[in-house]
Tab-separated table of C-alpha atoms in Angstrom:
chain	number	residue	atom	x	y	z
A	1	MET	CA	16.308	-60.074	31.440
A	2	LEU	CA	14.889	-56.665	30.640
A	3	SER	CA	16.217	-53.938	32.955
A	4	ARG	CA	13.988	-51.504	34.791
A	5	ARG	CA	14.706	-48.066	33.360
A	6	LEU	CA	15.785	-44.979	35.307
A	7	ILE	CA	14.768	-41.885	33.400
A	8	PRO	CA	15.774	-38.353	34.350
A	9	CYS	CA	13.157	-35.936	33.091
A	10	LEU	CA	14.263	-32.548	31.851
A	11	ASP	CA	11.520	-29.934	31.702
A	12	VAL	CA	12.505	-27.420	29.042
A	13	ARG	CA	11.430	-23.790	28.911
A	14	ASP	CA	13.053	-21.114	26.730
A	15	GLY	CA	15.936	-23.446	25.888
A	16	LYS	CA	16.812	-24.173	29.543
A	17	VAL	CA	16.037	-27.049	31.874
A	18	VAL	CA	13.676	-25.927	34.655
A	19	LYS	CA	12.021	-27.570	37.622
A	20	GLY	CA	8.826	-26.652	39.426
A	21	VAL	CA	6.987	-27.919	42.463
A	22	ARG	CA	3.556	-29.405	41.724
A	23	PHE	CA	3.944	-28.130	38.142
A	24	ARG	CA	4.398	-24.473	39.269
A	25	ASP	CA	7.079	-21.973	40.267
A	26	HIS	CA	9.824	-23.057	37.894
A	27	VAL	CA	13.510	-22.390	38.561
A	28	VAL	CA	16.313	-22.797	35.993
A	29	MET	CA	18.455	-25.938	36.522
A	30	GLY	CA	20.938	-25.514	33.643
A	31	ALA	CA	21.580	-25.799	29.922
A	32	ILE	CA	19.964	-28.663	27.994
A	33	GLU	CA	23.111	-30.223	26.494
A	34	GLU	CA	25.073	-29.869	29.719
A	35	LEU	CA	22.488	-31.841	31.705
A	36	ALA	CA	21.980	-34.363	28.876
A	37	ALA	CA	25.720	-35.108	28.780
A	38	ARG	CA	25.909	-35.352	32.564
A	39	TYR	CA	23.138	-37.955	32.748
A	40	ARG	CA	24.597	-39.878	29.813
A	41	ASP	CA	27.922	-40.109	31.645
A	42	GLU	CA	26.360	-41.036	34.986
A	43	GLY	CA	24.583	-44.020	33.437
A	44	ALA	CA	20.978	-42.879	32.936
A	45	ASP	CA	19.069	-45.376	30.808
A	46	GLU	CA	17.016	-42.869	28.859
A	47	LEU	CA	16.118	-39.186	28.966
A	48	VAL	CA	12.834	-37.392	28.507
A	49	PHE	CA	12.625	-33.759	27.459
A	50	TYR	CA	9.351	-31.974	28.051
A	51	ASP	CA	8.913	-28.597	26.407
A	52	ILE	CA	6.430	-27.692	29.114
A	53	THR	CA	5.053	-24.516	27.601
A	54	ALA	CA	4.797	-25.657	23.956
A	55	SER	CA	1.285	-27.040	24.302
A	56	PRO	CA	-0.309	-24.165	26.251
A	57	GLU	CA	1.414	-21.659	23.951
A	58	GLY	CA	0.115	-23.484	20.874
A	59	ARG	CA	3.520	-24.188	19.326
A	60	THR	CA	5.660	-27.264	18.749
A	61	VAL	CA	9.099	-28.190	20.084
A	62	ASP	CA	12.133	-26.318	18.782
A	63	ARG	CA	13.905	-28.706	16.418
A	64	ALA	CA	17.364	-27.184	16.901
A	65	TRP	CA	18.004	-28.382	20.446
A	66	VAL	CA	16.580	-31.821	19.641
A	67	GLU	CA	19.249	-32.186	16.986
A	68	ARG	CA	22.001	-30.958	19.303
A	69	VAL	CA	20.937	-33.461	21.954
A	70	ALA	CA	20.767	-36.288	19.379
A	71	ARG	CA	24.371	-35.631	18.375
A	72	ILE	CA	25.771	-36.030	21.869
A	73	LEU	CA	23.569	-38.790	23.325
A	74	ASP	CA	24.314	-42.493	22.891
A	75	ILE	CA	21.270	-43.467	24.954
A	76	PRO	CA	17.653	-43.126	23.832
A	77	PHE	CA	15.601	-40.006	24.421
A	78	CYS	CA	12.000	-38.980	24.120
A	79	VAL	CA	10.669	-35.509	23.338
A	80	ALA	CA	7.322	-34.064	24.364
A	81	GLY	CA	5.630	-30.750	23.837
A	82	GLY	CA	2.909	-29.519	21.538
A	83	ILE	CA	3.123	-32.371	18.999
A	84	ARG	CA	-0.248	-32.197	17.297
A	85	SER	CA	0.238	-33.972	13.969
A	86	VAL	CA	2.191	-36.634	12.107
A	87	GLU	CA	4.206	-33.820	10.515
A	88	ASP	CA	5.111	-32.296	13.915
A	89	ALA	CA	6.268	-35.742	15.059
A	90	ARG	CA	8.251	-36.394	11.883
A	91	VAL	CA	10.313	-33.236	12.417
A	92	ILE	CA	11.233	-34.298	15.972
A	93	LEU	CA	11.975	-37.921	15.054
A	94	HIS	CA	14.047	-36.896	12.038
A	95	ALA	CA	15.966	-34.464	14.246
A	96	GLY	CA	17.081	-37.572	16.141
A	97	ALA	CA	14.590	-38.249	18.938
A	98	ASP	CA	13.783	-41.933	19.473
A	99	LYS	CA	10.262	-41.428	20.716
A	100	ILE	CA	7.715	-38.672	20.904
A	101	SER	CA	5.344	-38.221	23.795
A	102	ILE	CA	1.952	-36.620	23.426
A	103	ASN	CA	-0.352	-35.436	26.165
A	104	SER	CA	-2.782	-32.521	25.739
A	105	PRO	CA	-3.102	-32.857	21.930
A	106	ALA	CA	-4.027	-36.542	22.334
A	107	LEU	CA	-6.755	-35.564	24.790
A	108	ARG	CA	-8.118	-33.049	22.291
A	109	ARG	CA	-7.964	-35.556	19.423
A	110	PRO	CA	-7.374	-39.205	20.459
A	111	ALA	CA	-7.113	-40.323	16.796
A	112	LEU	CA	-3.666	-38.698	16.774
A	113	ILE	CA	-2.329	-41.727	18.695
A	114	GLY	CA	-3.353	-44.091	15.896
A	115	GLU	CA	-2.054	-41.790	13.172
A	116	LEU	CA	1.369	-41.620	14.813
A	117	ALA	CA	1.488	-45.379	15.444
A	118	GLU	CA	0.686	-46.052	11.806
A	119	ALA	CA	3.259	-43.582	10.514
A	120	PHE	CA	6.184	-44.469	12.796
A	121	GLY	CA	5.245	-47.671	14.621
A	122	SER	CA	3.804	-47.989	18.122
A	123	GLN	CA	7.281	-48.188	19.643
A	124	CYS	CA	7.818	-44.470	18.877
A	125	VAL	CA	4.576	-43.311	20.430
A	126	VAL	CA	4.339	-42.462	24.127
A	127	VAL	CA	1.279	-40.993	25.789
A	128	GLY	CA	1.954	-38.884	28.870
A	129	ILE	CA	-0.917	-38.585	31.310
A	130	ASP	CA	-1.214	-35.981	34.067
A	131	SER	CA	-3.525	-37.457	36.637
A	132	LEU	CA	-4.999	-36.237	39.905
A	133	ARG	CA	-7.422	-37.796	42.385
A	134	ASP	CA	-10.691	-35.911	42.630
A	135	ALA	CA	-12.820	-35.436	45.744
A	136	ASP	CA	-14.957	-38.452	44.775
A	137	GLY	CA	-11.878	-40.716	44.907
A	138	GLN	CA	-11.545	-41.151	41.127
A	139	TRP	CA	-8.308	-40.389	39.273
A	140	ARG	CA	-8.964	-38.086	36.351
A	141	VAL	CA	-6.765	-36.499	33.722
A	142	ARG	CA	-5.617	-32.875	33.577
A	143	ARG	CA	-4.850	-30.988	30.375
A	144	ASP	CA	-2.321	-28.202	29.608
A	145	THR	CA	-0.519	-28.622	32.911
A	146	GLY	CA	2.568	-26.780	31.655
A	147	ASP	CA	0.810	-23.506	32.435
A	148	ALA	CA	-0.978	-23.460	35.793
A	149	ALA	CA	-3.423	-20.799	34.598
A	150	ALA	CA	-4.422	-22.870	31.546
A	151	THR	CA	-4.688	-26.251	33.287
A	152	GLN	CA	-8.075	-27.918	32.958
A	153	ALA	CA	-9.602	-30.849	34.818
A	154	LEU	CA	-11.375	-33.210	32.411
A	155	PRO	CA	-14.207	-35.633	33.213
A	156	LEU	CA	-12.130	-38.464	31.654
A	157	ARG	CA	-11.040	-41.138	34.144
A	158	THR	CA	-7.315	-41.867	34.015
A	159	LEU	CA	-7.786	-45.636	33.830
A	160	ASP	CA	-10.295	-45.298	30.979
A	161	TRP	CA	-7.833	-43.134	29.063
A	162	ILE	CA	-5.075	-45.739	29.516
A	163	VAL	CA	-7.362	-48.409	28.049
A	164	GLN	CA	-8.359	-46.187	25.140
A	165	ALA	CA	-4.771	-45.190	24.343
A	166	GLN	CA	-3.768	-48.855	24.105
A	167	ARG	CA	-6.649	-49.581	21.785
A	168	LEU	CA	-5.428	-46.764	19.534
A	169	GLY	CA	-1.902	-48.213	19.356
A	170	VAL	CA	0.197	-46.446	21.984
A	171	GLY	CA	3.624	-48.000	22.665
A	172	GLU	CA	4.225	-46.715	26.189
A	173	ILE	CA	2.409	-44.831	28.939
A	174	VAL	CA	4.016	-42.299	31.282
A	175	LEU	CA	1.724	-41.718	34.251
A	176	ASN	CA	2.455	-38.432	36.018
A	177	CYS	CA	0.785	-38.591	39.392
A	178	MET	CA	0.346	-34.885	40.051
A	179	GLY	CA	-0.615	-35.310	43.693
A	180	SER	CA	2.855	-36.612	44.519
A	181	ASP	CA	4.872	-34.618	41.963
A	182	GLY	CA	7.716	-32.468	43.208
A	183	VAL	CA	7.225	-33.170	46.920
A	184	ARG	CA	9.520	-36.219	47.169
A	185	GLY	CA	7.212	-38.301	49.314
A	186	GLY	CA	7.394	-41.336	47.052
A	187	TYR	CA	5.586	-42.508	43.922
A	188	ASP	CA	1.808	-42.981	44.020
A	189	ILE	CA	1.970	-46.769	44.352
A	190	GLU	CA	-1.795	-47.218	44.618
A	191	GLN	CA	-2.525	-45.363	41.400
A	192	LEU	CA	0.378	-46.990	39.530
A	193	ARG	CA	-0.732	-50.474	40.611
A	194	ALA	CA	-4.224	-49.752	39.322
A	195	ALA	CA	-2.744	-48.558	36.024
A	196	ARG	CA	-0.413	-51.556	35.777
A	197	ALA	CA	-3.319	-53.948	36.120
A	198	ILE	CA	-4.850	-52.652	32.881
A	199	CYS	CA	-1.699	-51.629	30.996
A	200	ALA	CA	-0.119	-54.245	28.688
A	201	VAL	CA	2.429	-51.856	27.154
A	202	PRO	CA	5.416	-50.447	29.065
A	203	LEU	CA	4.337	-48.214	31.969
A	204	ILE	CA	6.580	-45.488	33.391
A	205	ALA	CA	6.007	-44.036	36.868
A	206	SER	CA	6.364	-40.292	37.301
A	207	GLY	CA	6.040	-37.909	40.249
A	208	GLY	CA	7.254	-38.155	43.816
A	209	ALA	CA	10.728	-39.718	43.841
A	210	GLY	CA	12.810	-38.477	46.780
A	211	ASN	CA	15.197	-41.310	47.599
A	212	ALA	CA	16.363	-44.793	46.523
A	213	ARG	CA	13.689	-46.475	48.663
A	214	HIS	CA	10.975	-44.860	46.515
A	215	PHE	CA	12.432	-46.442	43.380
A	216	ILE	CA	12.730	-49.858	45.060
A	217	ASP	CA	9.091	-49.606	46.160
A	218	VAL	CA	7.678	-48.559	42.816
A	219	PHE	CA	9.447	-51.366	40.934
A	220	ALA	CA	8.729	-54.019	43.567
A	221	GLN	CA	5.154	-53.007	44.358
A	222	ALA	CA	3.752	-51.459	41.174
A	223	ASP	CA	5.782	-53.524	38.640
A	224	VAL	CA	6.404	-50.492	36.428
A	225	ASP	CA	8.922	-50.771	33.578
A	226	GLY	CA	10.648	-47.519	34.334
A	227	ALA	CA	10.706	-44.664	36.806
A	228	LEU	CA	11.011	-41.058	35.819
A	229	ALA	CA	12.273	-38.349	38.144
A	230	ALA	CA	13.610	-34.807	37.933
A	231	SER	CA	14.634	-32.820	41.008
A	232	VAL	CA	16.070	-35.765	42.934
A	233	PHE	CA	18.535	-36.235	40.064
A	234	HIS	CA	19.012	-32.562	39.140
A	235	ASP	CA	20.147	-31.429	42.585
A	236	GLY	CA	22.546	-34.347	43.007
A	237	SER	CA	20.864	-35.743	46.123
A	238	LEU	CA	20.578	-39.173	44.429
A	239	ARG	CA	23.406	-40.372	42.161
A	240	MET	CA	22.593	-42.772	39.348
A	241	GLY	CA	25.390	-45.185	40.331
A	242	ASP	CA	24.294	-45.323	43.972
A	243	LEU	CA	20.659	-45.791	42.978
A	244	LYS	CA	21.522	-48.679	40.659
A	245	ARG	CA	23.578	-50.357	43.376
A	246	ALA	CA	20.655	-50.041	45.811
A	247	LEU	CA	18.257	-51.555	43.251
A	248	ARG	CA	20.602	-54.396	42.417
A	249	GLU	CA	20.972	-55.238	46.113
A	250	ARG	CA	17.216	-55.780	46.091
A	251	ARG	CA	17.589	-58.037	43.021
A	252	ILE	CA	15.915	-55.510	40.768
A	253	GLU	CA	17.518	-55.851	37.323
A	254	VAL	CA	19.087	-52.614	36.090
A	255	ARG	CA	21.546	-51.672	33.402
A	256	ASP	CA	25.141	-51.452	34.622
A	257	ALA	CA	25.941	-47.824	35.386
A	258	ALA	CA	28.605	-46.339	33.152
B	1	MET	CA	36.467	-45.886	3.351
B	2	LYS	CA	33.049	-44.961	2.004
B	3	VAL	CA	30.099	-45.724	4.266
B	4	VAL	CA	26.532	-45.013	3.179
B	5	LEU	CA	23.198	-45.108	4.990
B	6	VAL	CA	20.359	-46.501	2.897
B	7	ASP	CA	17.467	-44.062	3.070
B	8	ALA	CA	14.593	-46.488	3.629
B	9	GLY	CA	12.581	-43.717	5.262
B	10	GLY	CA	13.350	-44.822	8.821
B	11	ALA	CA	13.147	-42.248	11.566
B	12	ASN	CA	16.507	-43.257	13.095
B	13	LEU	CA	18.625	-42.200	10.107
B	14	GLY	CA	19.808	-39.106	11.948
B	15	SER	CA	20.775	-40.921	15.148
B	16	VAL	CA	22.752	-43.540	13.225
B	17	ARG	CA	24.549	-40.829	11.287
B	18	TYR	CA	25.457	-39.014	14.525
B	19	ALA	CA	26.725	-42.283	16.078
B	20	LEU	CA	29.016	-42.764	13.086
B	21	GLN	CA	30.183	-39.155	13.405
B	22	ARG	CA	31.138	-39.863	17.021
B	23	LEU	CA	33.389	-42.595	15.546
B	24	GLY	CA	34.837	-40.063	13.112
B	25	VAL	CA	33.013	-41.463	10.075
B	26	GLU	CA	30.859	-39.298	7.801
B	27	ALA	CA	28.140	-41.429	6.214
B	28	PRO	CA	25.909	-39.764	3.630
B	29	LEU	CA	22.383	-40.962	2.886
B	30	ALA	CA	22.032	-42.984	-0.294
B	31	ALA	CA	18.801	-43.590	-2.144
B	32	ASP	CA	20.156	-44.789	-5.511
B	33	GLY	CA	21.692	-48.102	-6.493
B	34	ASP	CA	24.956	-46.770	-7.893
B	35	ALA	CA	25.896	-44.910	-4.726
B	36	ILE	CA	25.165	-48.030	-2.687
B	37	ARG	CA	27.157	-50.352	-4.968
B	38	ARG	CA	30.146	-47.981	-4.877
B	39	ALA	CA	30.311	-47.882	-1.053
B	40	ASP	CA	32.705	-49.987	1.035
B	41	ARG	CA	30.175	-50.470	3.826
B	42	VAL	CA	26.394	-50.187	3.652
B	43	ILE	CA	24.114	-49.616	6.629
B	44	LEU	CA	20.359	-50.164	6.458
B	45	PRO	CA	18.738	-48.470	9.464
B	46	GLY	CA	15.042	-48.676	10.047
B	47	VAL	CA	12.292	-47.657	12.383
B	48	GLY	CA	8.682	-48.197	11.445
B	49	ALA	CA	6.773	-50.969	9.719
B	50	ALA	CA	8.258	-53.690	7.486
B	51	ALA	CA	5.715	-53.421	4.668
B	52	ALA	CA	6.162	-49.637	4.389
B	53	ALA	CA	9.961	-49.970	4.358
B	54	MET	CA	9.905	-52.679	1.665
B	55	ALA	CA	7.517	-50.555	-0.404
B	56	ARG	CA	9.973	-47.663	-0.172
B	57	LEU	CA	12.910	-49.882	-1.187
B	58	ARG	CA	10.893	-51.124	-4.194
B	59	GLU	CA	9.984	-47.548	-5.132
B	60	LEU	CA	13.688	-46.616	-5.109
B	61	ASP	CA	14.594	-49.777	-7.098
B	62	LEU	CA	16.845	-50.884	-4.253
B	63	VAL	CA	15.477	-54.382	-3.607
B	64	ASP	CA	17.720	-56.133	-6.145
B	65	VAL	CA	20.665	-53.884	-5.261
B	66	LEU	CA	20.474	-54.996	-1.624
B	67	ARG	CA	19.745	-58.629	-2.558
B	68	THR	CA	22.887	-58.857	-4.688
B	69	LEU	CA	25.185	-56.482	-2.808
B	70	ASP	CA	28.667	-57.991	-2.304
B	71	ARG	CA	29.773	-55.468	0.339
B	72	PRO	CA	29.471	-55.670	4.117
B	73	LEU	CA	25.867	-54.800	4.909
B	74	LEU	CA	24.571	-53.957	8.406
B	75	GLY	CA	20.839	-53.906	9.120
B	76	ILE	CA	19.702	-52.151	12.289
B	77	CYS	CA	16.411	-52.957	14.056
B	78	LEU	CA	13.788	-53.025	11.286
B	79	GLY	CA	16.746	-52.968	8.869
B	80	MET	CA	17.883	-56.277	10.334
B	81	GLN	CA	14.390	-57.739	10.026
B	82	LEU	CA	14.359	-56.791	6.330
B	83	LEU	CA	17.414	-59.032	5.789
B	84	PHE	CA	15.223	-62.098	6.397
B	85	ALA	CA	12.963	-63.825	3.886
B	86	HIS	CA	9.638	-62.680	5.262
B	87	SER	CA	8.029	-60.535	7.933
B	88	GLU	CA	4.686	-61.165	9.556
B	89	GLU	CA	4.383	-57.377	9.968
B	90	GLY	CA	2.198	-56.588	6.958
B	91	ASP	CA	2.835	-60.165	5.651
B	92	VAL	CA	5.590	-58.970	3.339
B	93	ALA	CA	8.452	-60.672	1.472
B	94	CYS	CA	11.767	-59.114	2.530
B	95	LEU	CA	15.297	-59.147	1.130
B	96	GLY	CA	16.021	-62.826	1.768
B	97	ARG	CA	19.708	-62.342	2.616
B	98	LEU	CA	19.166	-64.525	5.706
B	99	GLN	CA	17.019	-67.612	6.171
B	100	GLY	CA	14.096	-67.262	8.483
B	101	ARG	CA	10.999	-65.284	9.222
B	102	VAL	CA	10.192	-62.336	11.439
B	103	ARG	CA	7.242	-62.818	13.758
B	104	LYS	CA	5.167	-60.755	16.144
B	105	MET	CA	6.369	-61.052	19.740
B	106	ARG	CA	3.763	-62.457	22.108
B	107	PRO	CA	2.880	-60.725	25.372
B	108	THR	CA	2.658	-63.056	28.362
B	109	PRO	CA	2.194	-62.165	32.041
B	110	GLY	CA	4.995	-59.761	32.997
B	111	ILE	CA	6.283	-59.618	29.389
B	112	ARG	CA	5.219	-56.351	27.815
B	113	ILE	CA	5.243	-55.754	24.052
B	114	PRO	CA	6.808	-53.712	22.499
B	115	HIS	CA	10.067	-54.941	24.001
B	116	MET	CA	11.451	-51.582	25.078
B	117	GLY	CA	14.581	-50.996	27.118
B	118	TRP	CA	18.002	-52.383	28.010
B	119	ASN	CA	18.431	-56.123	27.815
B	120	ARG	CA	21.344	-58.561	27.821
B	121	LEU	CA	23.130	-60.032	24.810
B	122	HIS	CA	24.092	-63.701	25.083
B	123	ARG	CA	26.741	-65.198	22.818
B	124	HIS	CA	25.345	-67.899	20.580
B	125	GLY	CA	27.156	-70.485	18.486
B	126	GLU	CA	30.714	-69.856	17.399
B	127	ASN	CA	32.528	-66.635	18.263
B	128	SER	CA	31.728	-63.924	15.778
B	129	LYS	CA	34.290	-61.276	14.836
B	130	TRP	CA	31.448	-58.759	14.736
B	131	LEU	CA	31.105	-59.171	18.533
B	132	ASP	CA	34.762	-58.587	19.397
B	133	GLY	CA	35.050	-56.592	22.618
B	134	ILE	CA	31.394	-57.113	23.553
B	135	ALA	CA	31.149	-59.160	26.751
B	136	GLU	CA	28.716	-61.997	27.401
B	137	GLY	CA	25.727	-60.406	29.146
B	138	ALA	CA	26.467	-56.893	27.872
B	139	GLN	CA	23.369	-54.688	27.787
B	140	ALA	CA	21.934	-53.026	24.707
B	141	TYR	CA	18.881	-50.876	23.972
B	142	PHE	CA	15.954	-52.563	22.204
B	143	VAL	CA	12.679	-51.152	20.869
B	144	HIS	CA	10.627	-53.570	18.795
B	145	GLY	CA	7.449	-55.610	18.649
B	146	TYR	CA	8.564	-58.138	16.016
B	147	ALA	CA	11.597	-60.434	16.120
B	148	ALA	CA	13.355	-63.239	14.253
B	149	GLY	CA	13.676	-66.583	15.998
B	150	VAL	CA	17.079	-68.011	16.906
B	151	GLY	CA	18.480	-69.580	13.722
B	152	VAL	CA	21.634	-70.573	11.867
B	153	ALA	CA	22.807	-66.967	11.448
B	154	THR	CA	22.273	-66.005	15.107
B	155	VAL	CA	25.493	-64.969	16.875
B	156	ALA	CA	23.849	-63.369	19.926
B	157	THR	CA	20.455	-63.960	21.481
B	158	CYS	CA	18.326	-61.936	23.854
B	159	VAL	CA	15.457	-63.147	26.034
B	160	HIS	CA	12.137	-61.334	26.418
B	161	GLY	CA	9.619	-64.053	27.159
B	162	GLU	CA	11.243	-66.216	24.509
B	163	ALA	CA	14.789	-66.095	23.159
B	164	PHE	CA	15.131	-64.278	19.835
B	165	ALA	CA	17.940	-63.285	17.466
B	166	ALA	CA	19.655	-60.137	18.802
B	167	VAL	CA	22.659	-60.135	16.447
B	168	VAL	CA	22.839	-62.136	13.223
B	169	ALA	CA	25.704	-62.620	10.791
B	170	SER	CA	26.227	-64.634	7.652
B	171	GLY	CA	29.386	-63.776	5.773
B	172	ASP	CA	29.365	-60.019	5.278
B	173	VAL	CA	25.692	-59.621	6.102
B	174	VAL	CA	25.195	-58.474	9.697
B	175	GLY	CA	22.111	-57.447	11.619
B	176	ALA	CA	21.440	-55.987	15.068
B	177	GLN	CA	17.932	-56.073	16.486
B	178	PHE	CA	19.019	-53.562	19.131
B	179	HIS	CA	19.947	-49.953	18.414
B	180	PRO	CA	23.756	-49.621	18.392
B	181	GLU	CA	23.357	-45.865	17.983
B	182	ARG	CA	21.564	-45.751	21.351
B	183	SER	CA	23.377	-48.522	23.216
B	184	GLY	CA	26.290	-46.634	24.746
B	185	GLY	CA	29.726	-48.242	24.510
B	186	VAL	CA	28.319	-51.642	23.482
B	187	GLY	CA	26.648	-50.187	20.421
B	188	GLN	CA	29.647	-48.089	19.541
B	189	ARG	CA	31.825	-51.207	19.599
B	190	LEU	CA	29.479	-53.099	17.258
B	191	LEU	CA	29.540	-50.199	14.782
B	192	ALA	CA	33.340	-49.978	15.044
B	193	ASN	CA	33.625	-53.740	14.439
B	194	PHE	CA	31.424	-53.446	11.364
B	195	LEU	CA	33.495	-50.572	10.018
B	196	GLY	CA	36.725	-52.415	10.819
B	197	ILE	CA	38.004	-49.514	12.957
B	198	ALA	CA	37.794	-51.108	16.417
């Protein structure tokens, strides 16, 4: 049986892992390789690295650290940040990343999803979506969230974007629920359930994890394939081994911790 | 021992090379027939689409080399699928080292395609030396949307909706549908078994 994936997310800025609250006020958590090795050893199932300022600054991810991470990791990892073309993606994948995740550039030019799927296969192509509920009750996407000053609210409904991305050949969706991000009150089950209902490819929950109960709830109630979290792992308040034991007690299939 | 990685254009070449380095083995890329024939072990990694990979192998004149190779040959992910006679992905004839066909996996309720994540390996048929040290139910990392059915060469299966071939072996021809380079200790053991350094 396929395991539910637990995915520490490492936001990268200036070669360091950082963490913000509601996408702002970032503090340095440590060196990239140090944290990558720690999560590998603790039994993480996969890692995601977001170069959070690449897109707003109009540049792509730095290939050098991708290669260093690829050398030490024996679990899969995904890289995101300013990937705007098949050539940008090729550099990252050839440096050793298993998947690339695109967000703002895909919103600017949705055809990019199809181009990447054709060049590397759908299984390499992840679309990250930053989503927030508007005053009218609709979830809509945000663009360039790595820089609070540059962030834009788009008229595009989150659920419509998920449908469109699948039509274009996406292999996985990461739904960042910005309303719950960084405040540890639990995943946005309602929004994730709505996304799950229309998402036939793997769906990863992001934003809001504060304790083991939140992971149990998001797997049991929103049927997501994986759950991504940052601060709850970074500060050591939730250990991978303990989390996996808690999930297994609830009969949620997970990979054996290392 | 000389180990080479066949450069079929797959995006996971680097990760496989690093995994071998972690085992203390330096494996250069090889894109010409002589280098491949001279190696003691040949690894065919692959990420991408079957038709594109076969086209690249034809371009490099490697199809016959790999069809007639008399050295241990390990196909990984798409590389394993290329060992079969045919793939539905692009409706393309493959290397034919193993009997059988590769088909698109079907999504059913609760079964998402691509099959992406950690899943369990189940021993199938007689014990295979390639699986030494890998326990029944051990978990490995998969990422694929096409798969070969369980057949005569299957030595381990995996279930995602239906059972499919997770590890295949026929003589010196071995294939892993999962990614040993990204499957922690389980993957490392499979690579070590293939290299005979376990």
